[in-house]
PDB file of C-alpha atoms in Angstrom:
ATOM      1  CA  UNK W 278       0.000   0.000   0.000  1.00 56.00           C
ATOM      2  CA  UNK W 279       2.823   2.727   0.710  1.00 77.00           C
ATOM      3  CA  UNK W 280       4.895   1.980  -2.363  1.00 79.00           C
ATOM      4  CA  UNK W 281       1.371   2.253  -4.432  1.00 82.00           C
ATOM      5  CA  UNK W 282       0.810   5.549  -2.962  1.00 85.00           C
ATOM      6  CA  UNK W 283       4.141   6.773  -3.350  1.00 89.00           C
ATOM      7  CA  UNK W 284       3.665   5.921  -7.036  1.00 89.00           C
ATOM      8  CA  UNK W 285       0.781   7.776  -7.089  1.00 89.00           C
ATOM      9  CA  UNK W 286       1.997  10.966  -5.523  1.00 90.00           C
ATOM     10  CA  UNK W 287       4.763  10.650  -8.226  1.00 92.00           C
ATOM     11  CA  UNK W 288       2.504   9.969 -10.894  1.00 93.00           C
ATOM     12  CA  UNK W 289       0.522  13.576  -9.360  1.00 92.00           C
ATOM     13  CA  UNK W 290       3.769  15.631 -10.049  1.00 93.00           C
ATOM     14  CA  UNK W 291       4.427  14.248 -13.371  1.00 95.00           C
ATOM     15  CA  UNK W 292       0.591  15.149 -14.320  1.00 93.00           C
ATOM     16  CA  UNK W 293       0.670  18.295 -13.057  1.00 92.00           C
ATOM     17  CA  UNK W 294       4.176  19.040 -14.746  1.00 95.00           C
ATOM     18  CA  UNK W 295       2.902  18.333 -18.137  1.00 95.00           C
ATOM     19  CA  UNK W 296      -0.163  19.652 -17.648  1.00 90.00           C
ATOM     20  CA  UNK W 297       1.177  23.155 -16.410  1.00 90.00           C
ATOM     21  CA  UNK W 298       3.826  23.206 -19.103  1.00 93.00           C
ATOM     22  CA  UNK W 299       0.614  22.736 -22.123  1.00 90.00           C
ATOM     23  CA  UNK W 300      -0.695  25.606 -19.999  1.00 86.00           C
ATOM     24  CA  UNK W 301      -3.709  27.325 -21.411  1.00 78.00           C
ATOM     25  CA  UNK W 302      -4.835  26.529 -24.606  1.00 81.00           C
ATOM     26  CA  UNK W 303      -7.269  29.033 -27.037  1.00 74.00           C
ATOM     27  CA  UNK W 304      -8.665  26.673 -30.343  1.00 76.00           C
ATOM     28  CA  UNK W 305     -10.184  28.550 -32.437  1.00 75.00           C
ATOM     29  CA  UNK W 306     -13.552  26.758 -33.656  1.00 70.00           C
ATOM     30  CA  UNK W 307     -15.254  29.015 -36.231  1.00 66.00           C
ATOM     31  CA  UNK W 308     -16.400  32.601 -34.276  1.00 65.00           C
ATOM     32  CA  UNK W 309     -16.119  30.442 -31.126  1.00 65.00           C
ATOM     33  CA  UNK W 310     -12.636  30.583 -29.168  1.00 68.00           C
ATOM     34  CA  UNK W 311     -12.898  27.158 -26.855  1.00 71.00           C
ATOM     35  CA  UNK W 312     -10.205  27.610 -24.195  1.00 70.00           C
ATOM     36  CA  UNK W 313      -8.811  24.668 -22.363  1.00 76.00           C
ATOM     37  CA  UNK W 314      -7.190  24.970 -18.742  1.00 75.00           C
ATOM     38  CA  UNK W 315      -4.328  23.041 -17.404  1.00 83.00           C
ATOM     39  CA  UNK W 316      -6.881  21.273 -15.179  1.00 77.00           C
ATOM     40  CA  UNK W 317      -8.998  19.638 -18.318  1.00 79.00           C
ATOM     41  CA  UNK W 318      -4.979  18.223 -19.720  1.00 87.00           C
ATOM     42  CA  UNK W 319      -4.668  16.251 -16.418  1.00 87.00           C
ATOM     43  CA  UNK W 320      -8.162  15.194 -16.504  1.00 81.00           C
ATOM     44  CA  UNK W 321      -7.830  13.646 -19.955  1.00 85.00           C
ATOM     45  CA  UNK W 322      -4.774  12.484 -19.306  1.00 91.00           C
ATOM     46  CA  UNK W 323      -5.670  10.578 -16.111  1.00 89.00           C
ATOM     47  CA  UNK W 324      -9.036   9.619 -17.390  1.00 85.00           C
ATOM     48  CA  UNK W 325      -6.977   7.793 -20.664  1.00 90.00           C
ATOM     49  CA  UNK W 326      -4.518   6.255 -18.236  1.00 90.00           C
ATOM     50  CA  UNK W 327      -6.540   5.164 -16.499  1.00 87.00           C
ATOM     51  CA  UNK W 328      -8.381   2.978 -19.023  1.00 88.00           C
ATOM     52  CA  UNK W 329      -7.999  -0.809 -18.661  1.00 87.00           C
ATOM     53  CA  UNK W 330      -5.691  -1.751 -21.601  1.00 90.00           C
ATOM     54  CA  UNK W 331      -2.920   1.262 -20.123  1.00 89.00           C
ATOM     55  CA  UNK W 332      -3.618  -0.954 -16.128  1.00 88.00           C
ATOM     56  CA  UNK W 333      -0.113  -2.239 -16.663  1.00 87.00           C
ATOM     57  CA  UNK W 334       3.224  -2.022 -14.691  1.00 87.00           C
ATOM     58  CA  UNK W 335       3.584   0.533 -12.778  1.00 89.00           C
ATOM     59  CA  UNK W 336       0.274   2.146 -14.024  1.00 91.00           C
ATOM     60  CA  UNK W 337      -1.642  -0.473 -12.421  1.00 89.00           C
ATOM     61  CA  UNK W 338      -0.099   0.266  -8.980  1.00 89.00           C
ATOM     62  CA  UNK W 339      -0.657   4.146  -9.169  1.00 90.00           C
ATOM     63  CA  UNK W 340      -4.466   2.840 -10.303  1.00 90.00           C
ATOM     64  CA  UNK W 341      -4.847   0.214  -7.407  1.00 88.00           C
ATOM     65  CA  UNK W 342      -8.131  -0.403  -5.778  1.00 85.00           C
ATOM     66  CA  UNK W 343      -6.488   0.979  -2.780  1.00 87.00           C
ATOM     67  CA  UNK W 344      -5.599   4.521  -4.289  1.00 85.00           C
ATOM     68  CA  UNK W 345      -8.538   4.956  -5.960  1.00 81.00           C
ATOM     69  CA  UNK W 346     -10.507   4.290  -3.173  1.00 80.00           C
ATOM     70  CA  UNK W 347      -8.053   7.525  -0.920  1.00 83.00           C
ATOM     71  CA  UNK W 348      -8.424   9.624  -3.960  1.00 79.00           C
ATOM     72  CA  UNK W 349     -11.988   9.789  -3.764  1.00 68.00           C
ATOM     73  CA  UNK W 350     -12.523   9.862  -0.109  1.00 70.00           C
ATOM     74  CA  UNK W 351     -10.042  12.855   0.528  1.00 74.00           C
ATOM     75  CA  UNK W 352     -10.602  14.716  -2.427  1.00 65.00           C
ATOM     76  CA  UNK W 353     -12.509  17.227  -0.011  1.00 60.00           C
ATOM     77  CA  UNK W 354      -9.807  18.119   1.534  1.00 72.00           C
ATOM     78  CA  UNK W 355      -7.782  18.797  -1.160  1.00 71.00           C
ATOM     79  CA  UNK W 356     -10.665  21.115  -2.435  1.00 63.00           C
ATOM     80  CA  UNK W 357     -10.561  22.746   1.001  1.00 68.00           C
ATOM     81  CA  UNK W 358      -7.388  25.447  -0.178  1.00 74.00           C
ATOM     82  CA  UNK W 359      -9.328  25.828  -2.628  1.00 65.00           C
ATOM     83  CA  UNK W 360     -12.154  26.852  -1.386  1.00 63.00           C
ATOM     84  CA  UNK W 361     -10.562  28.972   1.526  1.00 71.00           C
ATOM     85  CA  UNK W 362      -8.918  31.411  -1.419  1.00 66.00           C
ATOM     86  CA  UNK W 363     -12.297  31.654  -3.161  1.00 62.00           C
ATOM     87  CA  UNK W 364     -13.605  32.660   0.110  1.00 65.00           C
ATOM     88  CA  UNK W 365     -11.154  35.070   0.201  1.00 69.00           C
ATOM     89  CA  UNK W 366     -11.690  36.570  -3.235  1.00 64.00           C
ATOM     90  CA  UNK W 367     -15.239  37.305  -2.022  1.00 64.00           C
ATOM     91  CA  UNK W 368     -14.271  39.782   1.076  1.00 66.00           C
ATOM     92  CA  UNK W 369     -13.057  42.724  -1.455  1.00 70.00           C
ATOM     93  CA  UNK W 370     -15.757  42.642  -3.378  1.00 65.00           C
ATOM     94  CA  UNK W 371     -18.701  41.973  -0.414  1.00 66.00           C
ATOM     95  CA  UNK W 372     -20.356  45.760  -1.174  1.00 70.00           C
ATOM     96  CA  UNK W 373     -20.532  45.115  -4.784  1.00 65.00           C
ATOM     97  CA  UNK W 374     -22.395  41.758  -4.352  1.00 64.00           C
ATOM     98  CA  UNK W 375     -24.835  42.569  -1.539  1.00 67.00           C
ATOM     99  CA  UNK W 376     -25.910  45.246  -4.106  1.00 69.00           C
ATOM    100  CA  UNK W 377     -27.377  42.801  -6.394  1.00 64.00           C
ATOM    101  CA  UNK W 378     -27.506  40.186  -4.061  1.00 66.00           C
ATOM    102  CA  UNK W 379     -31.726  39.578  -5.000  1.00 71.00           C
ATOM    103  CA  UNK W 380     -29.865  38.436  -8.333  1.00 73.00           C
ATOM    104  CA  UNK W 381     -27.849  35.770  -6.335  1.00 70.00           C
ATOM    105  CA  UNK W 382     -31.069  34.781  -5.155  1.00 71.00           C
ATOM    106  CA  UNK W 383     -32.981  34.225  -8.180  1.00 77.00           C
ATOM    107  CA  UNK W 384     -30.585  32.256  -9.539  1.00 76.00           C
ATOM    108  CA  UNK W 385     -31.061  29.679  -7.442  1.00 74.00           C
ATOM    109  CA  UNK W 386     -34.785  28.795  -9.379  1.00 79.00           C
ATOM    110  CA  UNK W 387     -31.893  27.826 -11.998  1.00 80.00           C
ATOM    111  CA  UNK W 388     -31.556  24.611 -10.191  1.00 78.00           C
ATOM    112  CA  UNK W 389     -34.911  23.751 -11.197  1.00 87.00           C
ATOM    113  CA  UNK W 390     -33.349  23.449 -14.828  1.00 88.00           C
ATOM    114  CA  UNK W 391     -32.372  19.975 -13.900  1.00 89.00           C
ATOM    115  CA  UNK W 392     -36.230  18.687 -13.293  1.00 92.00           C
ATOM    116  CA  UNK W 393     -37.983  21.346 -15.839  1.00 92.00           C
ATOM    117  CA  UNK W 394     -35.748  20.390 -18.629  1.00 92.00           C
ATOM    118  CA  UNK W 395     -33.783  17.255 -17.889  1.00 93.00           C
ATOM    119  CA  UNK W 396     -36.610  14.989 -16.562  1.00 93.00           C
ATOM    120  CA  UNK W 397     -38.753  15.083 -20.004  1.00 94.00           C
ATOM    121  CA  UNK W 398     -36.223  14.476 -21.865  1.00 94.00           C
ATOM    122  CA  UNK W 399     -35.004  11.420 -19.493  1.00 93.00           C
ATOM    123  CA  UNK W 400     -37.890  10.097 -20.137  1.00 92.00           C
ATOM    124  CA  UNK W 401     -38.515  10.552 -23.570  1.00 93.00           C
ATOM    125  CA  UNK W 402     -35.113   8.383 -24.371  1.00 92.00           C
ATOM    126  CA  UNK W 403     -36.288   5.111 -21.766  1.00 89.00           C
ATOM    127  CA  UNK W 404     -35.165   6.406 -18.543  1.00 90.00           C
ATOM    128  CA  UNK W 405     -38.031   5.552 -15.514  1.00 89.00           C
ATOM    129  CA  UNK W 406     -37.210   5.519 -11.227  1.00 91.00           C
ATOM    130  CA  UNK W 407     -33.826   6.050 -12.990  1.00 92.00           C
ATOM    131  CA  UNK W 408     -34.764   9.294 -14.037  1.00 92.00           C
ATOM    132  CA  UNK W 409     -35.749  10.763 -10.703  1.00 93.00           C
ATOM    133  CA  UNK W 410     -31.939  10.598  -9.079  1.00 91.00           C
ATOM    134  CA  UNK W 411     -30.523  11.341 -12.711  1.00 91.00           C
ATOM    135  CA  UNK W 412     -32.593  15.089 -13.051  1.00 93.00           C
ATOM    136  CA  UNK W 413     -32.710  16.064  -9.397  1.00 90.00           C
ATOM    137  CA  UNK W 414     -29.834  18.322  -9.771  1.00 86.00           C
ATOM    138  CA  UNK W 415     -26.433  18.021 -11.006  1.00 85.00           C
ATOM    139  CA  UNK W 416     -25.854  14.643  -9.174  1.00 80.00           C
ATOM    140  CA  UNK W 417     -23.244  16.141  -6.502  1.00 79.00           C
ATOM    141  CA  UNK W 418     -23.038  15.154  -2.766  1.00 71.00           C
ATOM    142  CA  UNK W 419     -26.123  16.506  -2.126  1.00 77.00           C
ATOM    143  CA  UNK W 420     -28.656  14.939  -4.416  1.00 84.00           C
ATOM    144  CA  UNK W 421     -26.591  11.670  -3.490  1.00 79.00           C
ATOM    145  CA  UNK W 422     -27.154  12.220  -0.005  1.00 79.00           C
ATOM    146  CA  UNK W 423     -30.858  12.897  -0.492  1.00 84.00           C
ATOM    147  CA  UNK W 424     -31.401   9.969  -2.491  1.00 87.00           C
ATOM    148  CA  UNK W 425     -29.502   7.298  -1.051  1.00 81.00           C
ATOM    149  CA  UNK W 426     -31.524   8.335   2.076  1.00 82.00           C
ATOM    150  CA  UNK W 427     -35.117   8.156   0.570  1.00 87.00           C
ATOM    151  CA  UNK W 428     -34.865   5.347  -1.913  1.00 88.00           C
ATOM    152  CA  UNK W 429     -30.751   3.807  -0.870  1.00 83.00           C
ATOM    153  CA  UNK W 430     -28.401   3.665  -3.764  1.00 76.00           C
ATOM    154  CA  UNK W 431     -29.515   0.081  -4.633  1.00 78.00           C
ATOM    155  CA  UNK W 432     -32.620   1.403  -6.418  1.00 88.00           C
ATOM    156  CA  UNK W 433     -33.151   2.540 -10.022  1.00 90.00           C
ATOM    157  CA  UNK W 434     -33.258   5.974  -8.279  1.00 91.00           C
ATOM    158  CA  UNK W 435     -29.678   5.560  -6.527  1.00 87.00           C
ATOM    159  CA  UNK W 436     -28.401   4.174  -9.944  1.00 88.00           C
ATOM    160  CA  UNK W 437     -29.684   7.332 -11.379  1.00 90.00           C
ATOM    161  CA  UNK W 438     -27.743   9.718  -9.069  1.00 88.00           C
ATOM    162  CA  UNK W 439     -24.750   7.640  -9.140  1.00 82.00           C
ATOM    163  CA  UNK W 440     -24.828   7.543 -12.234  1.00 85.00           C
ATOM    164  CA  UNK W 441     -24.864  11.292 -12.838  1.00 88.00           C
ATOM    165  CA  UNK W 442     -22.475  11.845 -10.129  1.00 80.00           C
ATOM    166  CA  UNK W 443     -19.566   9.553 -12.105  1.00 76.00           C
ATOM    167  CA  UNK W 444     -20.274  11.225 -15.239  1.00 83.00           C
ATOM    168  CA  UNK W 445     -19.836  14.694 -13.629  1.00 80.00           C
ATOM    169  CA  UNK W 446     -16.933  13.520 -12.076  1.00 71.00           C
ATOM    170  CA  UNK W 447     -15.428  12.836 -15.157  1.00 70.00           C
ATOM    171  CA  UNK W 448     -16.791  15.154 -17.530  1.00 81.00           C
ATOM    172  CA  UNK W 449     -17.944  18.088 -15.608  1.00 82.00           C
ATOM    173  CA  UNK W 450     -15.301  20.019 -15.128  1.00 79.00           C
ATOM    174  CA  UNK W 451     -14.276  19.713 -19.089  1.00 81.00           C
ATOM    175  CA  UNK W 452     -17.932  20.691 -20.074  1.00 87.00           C
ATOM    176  CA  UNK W 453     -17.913  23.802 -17.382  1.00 87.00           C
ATOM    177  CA  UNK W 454     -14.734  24.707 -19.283  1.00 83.00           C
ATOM    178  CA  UNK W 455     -15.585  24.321 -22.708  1.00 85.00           C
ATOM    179  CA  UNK W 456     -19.431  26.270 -22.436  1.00 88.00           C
ATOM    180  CA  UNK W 457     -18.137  28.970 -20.387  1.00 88.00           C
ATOM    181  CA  UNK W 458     -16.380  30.434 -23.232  1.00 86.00           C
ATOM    182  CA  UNK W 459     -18.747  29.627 -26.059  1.00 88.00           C
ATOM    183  CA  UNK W 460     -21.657  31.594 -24.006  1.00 91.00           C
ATOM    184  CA  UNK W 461     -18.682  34.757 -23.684  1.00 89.00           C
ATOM    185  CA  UNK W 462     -18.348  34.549 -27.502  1.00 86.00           C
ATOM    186  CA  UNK W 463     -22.329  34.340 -27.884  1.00 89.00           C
ATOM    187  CA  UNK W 464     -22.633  37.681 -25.774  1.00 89.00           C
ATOM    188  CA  UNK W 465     -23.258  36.919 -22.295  1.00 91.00           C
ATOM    189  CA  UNK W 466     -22.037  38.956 -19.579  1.00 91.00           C
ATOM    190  CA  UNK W 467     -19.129  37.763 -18.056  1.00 92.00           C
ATOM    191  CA  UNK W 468     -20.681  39.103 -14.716  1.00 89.00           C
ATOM    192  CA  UNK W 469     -23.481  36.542 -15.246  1.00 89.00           C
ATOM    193  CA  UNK W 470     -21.248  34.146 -16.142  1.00 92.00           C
ATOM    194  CA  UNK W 471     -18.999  34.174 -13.285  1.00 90.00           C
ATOM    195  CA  UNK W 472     -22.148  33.908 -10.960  1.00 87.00           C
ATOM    196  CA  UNK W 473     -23.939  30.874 -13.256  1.00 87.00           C
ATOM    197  CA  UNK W 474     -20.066  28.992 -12.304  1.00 87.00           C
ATOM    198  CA  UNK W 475     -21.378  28.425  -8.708  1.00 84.00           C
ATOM    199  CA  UNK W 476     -23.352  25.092  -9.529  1.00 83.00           C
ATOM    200  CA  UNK W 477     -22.468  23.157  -6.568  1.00 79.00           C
ATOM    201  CA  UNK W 478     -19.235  21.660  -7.811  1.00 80.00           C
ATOM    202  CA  UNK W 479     -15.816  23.340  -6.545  1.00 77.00           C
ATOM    203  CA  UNK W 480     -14.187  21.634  -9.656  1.00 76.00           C
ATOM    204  CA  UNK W 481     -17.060  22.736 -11.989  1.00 84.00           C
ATOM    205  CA  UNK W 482     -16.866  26.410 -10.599  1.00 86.00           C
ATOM    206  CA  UNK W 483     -12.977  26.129 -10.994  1.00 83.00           C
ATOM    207  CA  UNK W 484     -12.752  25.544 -14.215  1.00 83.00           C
ATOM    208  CA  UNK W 485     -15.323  27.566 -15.680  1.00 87.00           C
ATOM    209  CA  UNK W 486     -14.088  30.467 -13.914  1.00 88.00           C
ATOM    210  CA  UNK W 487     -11.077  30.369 -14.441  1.00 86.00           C
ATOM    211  CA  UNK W 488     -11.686  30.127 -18.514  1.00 87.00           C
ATOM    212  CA  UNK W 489     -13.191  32.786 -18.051  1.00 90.00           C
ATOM    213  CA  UNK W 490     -10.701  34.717 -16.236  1.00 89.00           C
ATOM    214  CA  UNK W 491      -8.288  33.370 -18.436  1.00 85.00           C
ATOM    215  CA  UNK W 492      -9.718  35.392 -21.780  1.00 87.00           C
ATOM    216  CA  UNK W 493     -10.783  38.151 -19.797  1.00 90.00           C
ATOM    217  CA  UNK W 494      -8.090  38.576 -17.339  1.00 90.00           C
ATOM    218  CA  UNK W 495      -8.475  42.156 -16.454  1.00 91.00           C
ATOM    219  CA  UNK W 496     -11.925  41.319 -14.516  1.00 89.00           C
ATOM    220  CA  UNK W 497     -10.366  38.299 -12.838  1.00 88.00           C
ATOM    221  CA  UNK W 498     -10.737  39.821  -9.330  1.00 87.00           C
ATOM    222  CA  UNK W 499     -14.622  40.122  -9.920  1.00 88.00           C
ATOM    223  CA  UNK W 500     -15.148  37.111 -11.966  1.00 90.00           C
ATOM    224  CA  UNK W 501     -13.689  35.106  -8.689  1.00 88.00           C
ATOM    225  CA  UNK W 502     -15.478  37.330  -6.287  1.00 86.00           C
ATOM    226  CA  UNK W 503     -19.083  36.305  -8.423  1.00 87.00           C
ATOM    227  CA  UNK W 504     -18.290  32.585  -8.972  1.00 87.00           C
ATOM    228  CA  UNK W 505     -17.607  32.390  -5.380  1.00 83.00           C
ATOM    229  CA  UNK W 506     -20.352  34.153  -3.640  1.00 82.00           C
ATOM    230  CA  UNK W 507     -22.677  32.313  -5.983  1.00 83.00           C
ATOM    231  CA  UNK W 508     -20.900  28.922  -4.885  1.00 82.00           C
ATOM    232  CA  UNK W 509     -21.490  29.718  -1.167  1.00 77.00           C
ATOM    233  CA  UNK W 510     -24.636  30.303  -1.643  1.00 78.00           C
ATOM    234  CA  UNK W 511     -25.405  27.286  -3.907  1.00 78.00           C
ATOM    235  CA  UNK W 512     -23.772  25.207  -1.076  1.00 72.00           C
ATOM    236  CA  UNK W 513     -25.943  26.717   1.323  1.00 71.00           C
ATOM    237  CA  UNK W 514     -29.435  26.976  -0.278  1.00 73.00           C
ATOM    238  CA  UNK W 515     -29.076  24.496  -2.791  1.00 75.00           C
ATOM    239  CA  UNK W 516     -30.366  21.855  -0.322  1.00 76.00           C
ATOM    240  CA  UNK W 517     -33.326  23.561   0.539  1.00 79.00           C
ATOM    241  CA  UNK W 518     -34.455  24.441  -3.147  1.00 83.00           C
ATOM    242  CA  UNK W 519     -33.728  20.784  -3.600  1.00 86.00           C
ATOM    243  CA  UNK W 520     -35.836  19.453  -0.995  1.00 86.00           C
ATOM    244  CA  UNK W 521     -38.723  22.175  -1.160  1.00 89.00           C
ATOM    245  CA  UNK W 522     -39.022  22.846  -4.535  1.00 90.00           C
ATOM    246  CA  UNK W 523     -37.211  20.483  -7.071  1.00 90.00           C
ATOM    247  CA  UNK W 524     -38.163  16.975  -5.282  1.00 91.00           C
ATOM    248  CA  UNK W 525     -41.963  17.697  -4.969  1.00 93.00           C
ATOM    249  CA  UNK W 526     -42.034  19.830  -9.000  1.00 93.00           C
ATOM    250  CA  UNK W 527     -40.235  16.516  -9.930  1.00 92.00           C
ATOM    251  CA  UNK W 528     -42.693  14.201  -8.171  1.00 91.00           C
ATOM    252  CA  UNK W 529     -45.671  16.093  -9.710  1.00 92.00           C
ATOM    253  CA  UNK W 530     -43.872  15.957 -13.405  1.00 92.00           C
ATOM    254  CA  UNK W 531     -43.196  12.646 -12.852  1.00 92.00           C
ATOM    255  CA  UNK W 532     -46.618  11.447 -12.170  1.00 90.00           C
ATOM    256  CA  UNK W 533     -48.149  13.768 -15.074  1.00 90.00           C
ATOM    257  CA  UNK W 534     -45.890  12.248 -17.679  1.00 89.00           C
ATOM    258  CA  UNK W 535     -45.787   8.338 -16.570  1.00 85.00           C
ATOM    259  CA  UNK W 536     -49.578   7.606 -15.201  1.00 75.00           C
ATOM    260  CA  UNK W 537     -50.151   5.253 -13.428  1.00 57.00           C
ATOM    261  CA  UNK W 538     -46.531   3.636 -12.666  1.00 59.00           C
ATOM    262  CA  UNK W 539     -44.786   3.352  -9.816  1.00 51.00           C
TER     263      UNK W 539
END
């Protein structure tokens, strides 16, 4: 077990090397300028490493059951830095955001997005109980929380949620990255976009952030400031709009679309 998790904390450095040394990255893709952080290079490169047919050697050591199983329980607290600095970033620009802080506030109805939008069309492609953890928000600790209490994680409603939670995992903080910019290019504020980064994911609100900060550098103290008031606020309220307002909208859509079934 030690020598695996030295190999791992090796195989960290090397990532973040090569990573850091690609640095930012601006591809052009017709009027759209998609910009990738280091943080989506290490992602792709772990997530293609860690594919079966590359489990060899030393590879499959660094991706032991064992390692695996301490990345993802302390991964908190290596997100707790992180979110100690955003904190930070909020303080010199607390005026600023209590002055439109009803706008903070509205935006949390946006978590209703998941079971407005995402529940129809769950069940449009075949999707059933599975549905109901899939659409309940973006499948973070909190909807998996929620769910493995009311239905456990052994139901089609826990498959749904943990389902949605390994694909955000994955893939979230590439997507956050990649639509940031696209909605910048389309003409969005980059005020509203800062504060629409604070989904409820520190690595989701990290990297679309910082994309943003990273084309439009000279607002990078506010962009931070938004992203992380709206995080702290998603954190805290985001399990009540859940619980209040998503679960029973998503019960009631649930039971107009699929009569009859349980």
């Amino acid at each position: 077990m030690k020598r695996n998790f030295l190999f791992l904390l090796i195989f960290v450095l090397v990532v973040i090397a090569i990573a850091e040394g690609i640095g930012f990255q601006s591809i052009p893709i017709g009027k759209f300028n998609i910009g990738f952080l280091p943080l989506v290079f290490a992602i792709m490169i772990t997530m293609i490493l860690g594919i079966q047919i590359f489990r060899k050697g030393i590879i499959k050591k660094i991706y032991s059951k064992e390692n695996v199983n301490f990345a993802s329980t302390y991964l908190i607290f290596i997100m707790l830095p992180l979110m100690a600095r955003y904190g930070a970033d909020v303080a010199p620009k607390l005026k600023e955001i209590l002055s439109i802080g009803w706008v903070f506030l509205i935006q949390e109805f946006g978590n209703l997005g998941t079971v407005v939008l995402g529940l129809p069309i769950a069940l449009l492609i075949g999707l059933r109980r599975e549905a109901i953890g899939a659409t309940l928000g973006i499948g973070r600790e909190g909807e998996l929380a929620y769910i493995s209490e009311k239905y456990t994680l052994e139901s089609p409603e826990g498959r749904g949620v943990l389902s949605l939670y390994i694909i955000g995992t994955l893939f979230g903080a590439i997507f956050f990255s990649i639509f940031a910019p696209i909605l910048l290019d389309l003409g969005f504020r980059v005020e509203a976009l800062a504060m629409a980064s604070g989904v409820g994911s520190g690595s989701m609100m990290t990297a679309a952030s910082s994309t943003l900060v990273a084309r439009m550098p000279e607002l990078g103290e506010t962009i931070r400031a938004y992203a992380s008031a709206s995080q702290l606020l998603t954190s805290f309220l985001g399990t009540f709009t859940m619980v209040f307002l998503a679960a029973p909208l998503q019960k009631f859509m649930y039971g107009l679309f699929i009569r009859g079934e349980k």
